[in-house]
Structures are given as structure tokens and as C-alpha cells.
GROMACS .gro file of C-alpha atoms in nm:
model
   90
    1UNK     CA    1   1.093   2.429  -1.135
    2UNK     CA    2   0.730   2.469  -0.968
    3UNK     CA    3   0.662   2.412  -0.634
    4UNK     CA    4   0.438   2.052  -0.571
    5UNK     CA    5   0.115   2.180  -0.438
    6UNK     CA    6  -0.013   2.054  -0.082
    7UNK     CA    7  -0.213   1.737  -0.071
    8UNK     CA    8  -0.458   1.756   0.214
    9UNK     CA    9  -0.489   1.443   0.430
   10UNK     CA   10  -0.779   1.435   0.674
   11UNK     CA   11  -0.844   1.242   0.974
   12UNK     CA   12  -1.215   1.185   1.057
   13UNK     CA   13  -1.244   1.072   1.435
   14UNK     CA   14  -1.548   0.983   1.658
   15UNK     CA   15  -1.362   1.114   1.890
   16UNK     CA   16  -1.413   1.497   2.071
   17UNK     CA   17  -1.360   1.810   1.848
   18UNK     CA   18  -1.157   1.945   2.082
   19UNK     CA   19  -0.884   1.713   2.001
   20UNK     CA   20  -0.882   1.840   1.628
   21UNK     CA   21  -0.561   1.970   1.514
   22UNK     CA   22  -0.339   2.065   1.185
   23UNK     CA   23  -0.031   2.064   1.085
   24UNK     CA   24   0.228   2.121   0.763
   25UNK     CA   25   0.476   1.885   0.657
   26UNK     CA   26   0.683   1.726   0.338
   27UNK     CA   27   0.715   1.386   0.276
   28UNK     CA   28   0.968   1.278   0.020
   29UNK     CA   29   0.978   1.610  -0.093
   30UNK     CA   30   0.550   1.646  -0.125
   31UNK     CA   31   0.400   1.909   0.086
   32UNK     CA   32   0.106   1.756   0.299
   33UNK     CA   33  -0.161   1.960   0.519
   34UNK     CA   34  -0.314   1.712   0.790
   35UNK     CA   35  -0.581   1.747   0.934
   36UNK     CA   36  -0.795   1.571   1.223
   37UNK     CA   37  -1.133   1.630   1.329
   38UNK     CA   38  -1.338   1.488   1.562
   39UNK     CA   39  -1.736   1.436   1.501
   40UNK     CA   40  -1.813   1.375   1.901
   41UNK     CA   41  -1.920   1.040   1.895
   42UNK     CA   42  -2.203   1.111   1.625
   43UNK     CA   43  -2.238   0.908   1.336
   44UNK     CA   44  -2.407   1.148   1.108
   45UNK     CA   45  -2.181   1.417   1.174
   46UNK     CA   46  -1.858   1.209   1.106
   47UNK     CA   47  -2.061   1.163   0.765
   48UNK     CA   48  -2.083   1.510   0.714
   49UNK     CA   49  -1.712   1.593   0.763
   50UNK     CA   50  -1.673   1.289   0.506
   51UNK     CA   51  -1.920   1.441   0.267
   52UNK     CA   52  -1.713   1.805   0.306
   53UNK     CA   53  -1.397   1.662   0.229
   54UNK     CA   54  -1.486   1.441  -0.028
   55UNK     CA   55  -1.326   1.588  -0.364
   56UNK     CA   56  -1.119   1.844  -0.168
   57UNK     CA   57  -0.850   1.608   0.074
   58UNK     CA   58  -0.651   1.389  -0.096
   59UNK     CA   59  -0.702   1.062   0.147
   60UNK     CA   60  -0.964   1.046   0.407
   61UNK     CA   61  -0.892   0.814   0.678
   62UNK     CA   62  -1.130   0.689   0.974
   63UNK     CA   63  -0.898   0.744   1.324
   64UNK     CA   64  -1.023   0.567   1.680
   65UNK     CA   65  -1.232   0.274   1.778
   66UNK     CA   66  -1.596   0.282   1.738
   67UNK     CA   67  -1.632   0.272   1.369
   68UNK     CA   68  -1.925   0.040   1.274
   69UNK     CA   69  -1.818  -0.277   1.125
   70UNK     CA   70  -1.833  -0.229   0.692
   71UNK     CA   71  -1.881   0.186   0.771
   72UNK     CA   72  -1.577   0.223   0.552
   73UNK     CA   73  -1.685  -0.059   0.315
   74UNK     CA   74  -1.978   0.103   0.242
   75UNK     CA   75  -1.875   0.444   0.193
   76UNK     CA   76  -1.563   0.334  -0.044
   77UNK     CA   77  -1.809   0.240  -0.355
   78UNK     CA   78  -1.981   0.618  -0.271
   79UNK     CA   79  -1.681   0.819  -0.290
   80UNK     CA   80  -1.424   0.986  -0.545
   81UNK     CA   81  -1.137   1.015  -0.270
   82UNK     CA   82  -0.967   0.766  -0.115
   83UNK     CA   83  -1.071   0.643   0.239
   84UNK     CA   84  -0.919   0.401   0.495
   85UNK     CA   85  -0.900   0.254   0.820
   86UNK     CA   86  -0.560   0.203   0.831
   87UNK     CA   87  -0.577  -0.179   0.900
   88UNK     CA   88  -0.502  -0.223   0.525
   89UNK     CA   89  -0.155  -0.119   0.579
   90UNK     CA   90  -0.112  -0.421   0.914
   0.00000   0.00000   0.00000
């Protein structure tokens, strides 16, 4: 049988970049590479990291406060990959 290849879940933040980190795990028996990383408070850069991930993670989320009311909305309709919030899953 054939290893399951890793899914890559990324974090975008506003947050600092110097808070970024990775890390390996399995989740019921799926390998998973996560990922954070922080655009620094800037809008357009968080869009970026969006835009470089897009096609290439599996999920996308949005981490921290700060987040522009409908950013996510709006970029849902625009992109291939899934993308959250998280408040979907309160």
C-alpha cells in the first residue's frame, strides 16, 4: 500500500513574520504540513502569500484579528483552494 501524500495547510496571519512556523503531523492517518506566516500587518502582502499558495496548500485559513470585514468573502468566489476564518466551524 502507498503512502497518503502530505496535504499542506497554511495559516495566513496579519500578524509579525517572525512568528511564522511549520510543522509535520498525521491526522487520522493523513500526513499534514502546516504552515503559518505572518504578512506584518499589510494587507497586500497577506494577499500575496494568498495568491502563492493558492493551488499549492490544501486549505488556506485567515489566523488573528484584524481581517477586514467580507476579506474572506470576497476572496472565496476568486480562488480554487479552500479558505476560512475559522468562525464557520463556532
Amino acid at each position: 500500500m502507498s503512502e497518503a501524500p502530505t496535504r499542506h495547510i497554511v495559516s495566513v496571519s496579519l500578524g509579525p513574520a517572525t512568528e511564522d512556523y511549520a510543522f509535520d503531523c498525521t491526522f487520522r492517518g493523513q500526513p499534514f504540513r502546516v504552515e503559518r506566516v505572518g504578512a506584518g500587518g499589510d494587507l497586500a502582502k497577506a494577499r500575496e502569500w494568498i495568491d502563492a499558495w493558492d493551488g499549492r496548500a490544501a486549505a488556506i485559513g485567515l489566523g488573528g484579528p484584524g481581517w477586514p470585514d467580507g476579506f474572506a468573502t470576497g476572496l472565496r468566489a476568486d480562488l480554487p483552494t479552500p479558505l476560512t476564518t475559522g468562525i464557520e466551524l463556532c
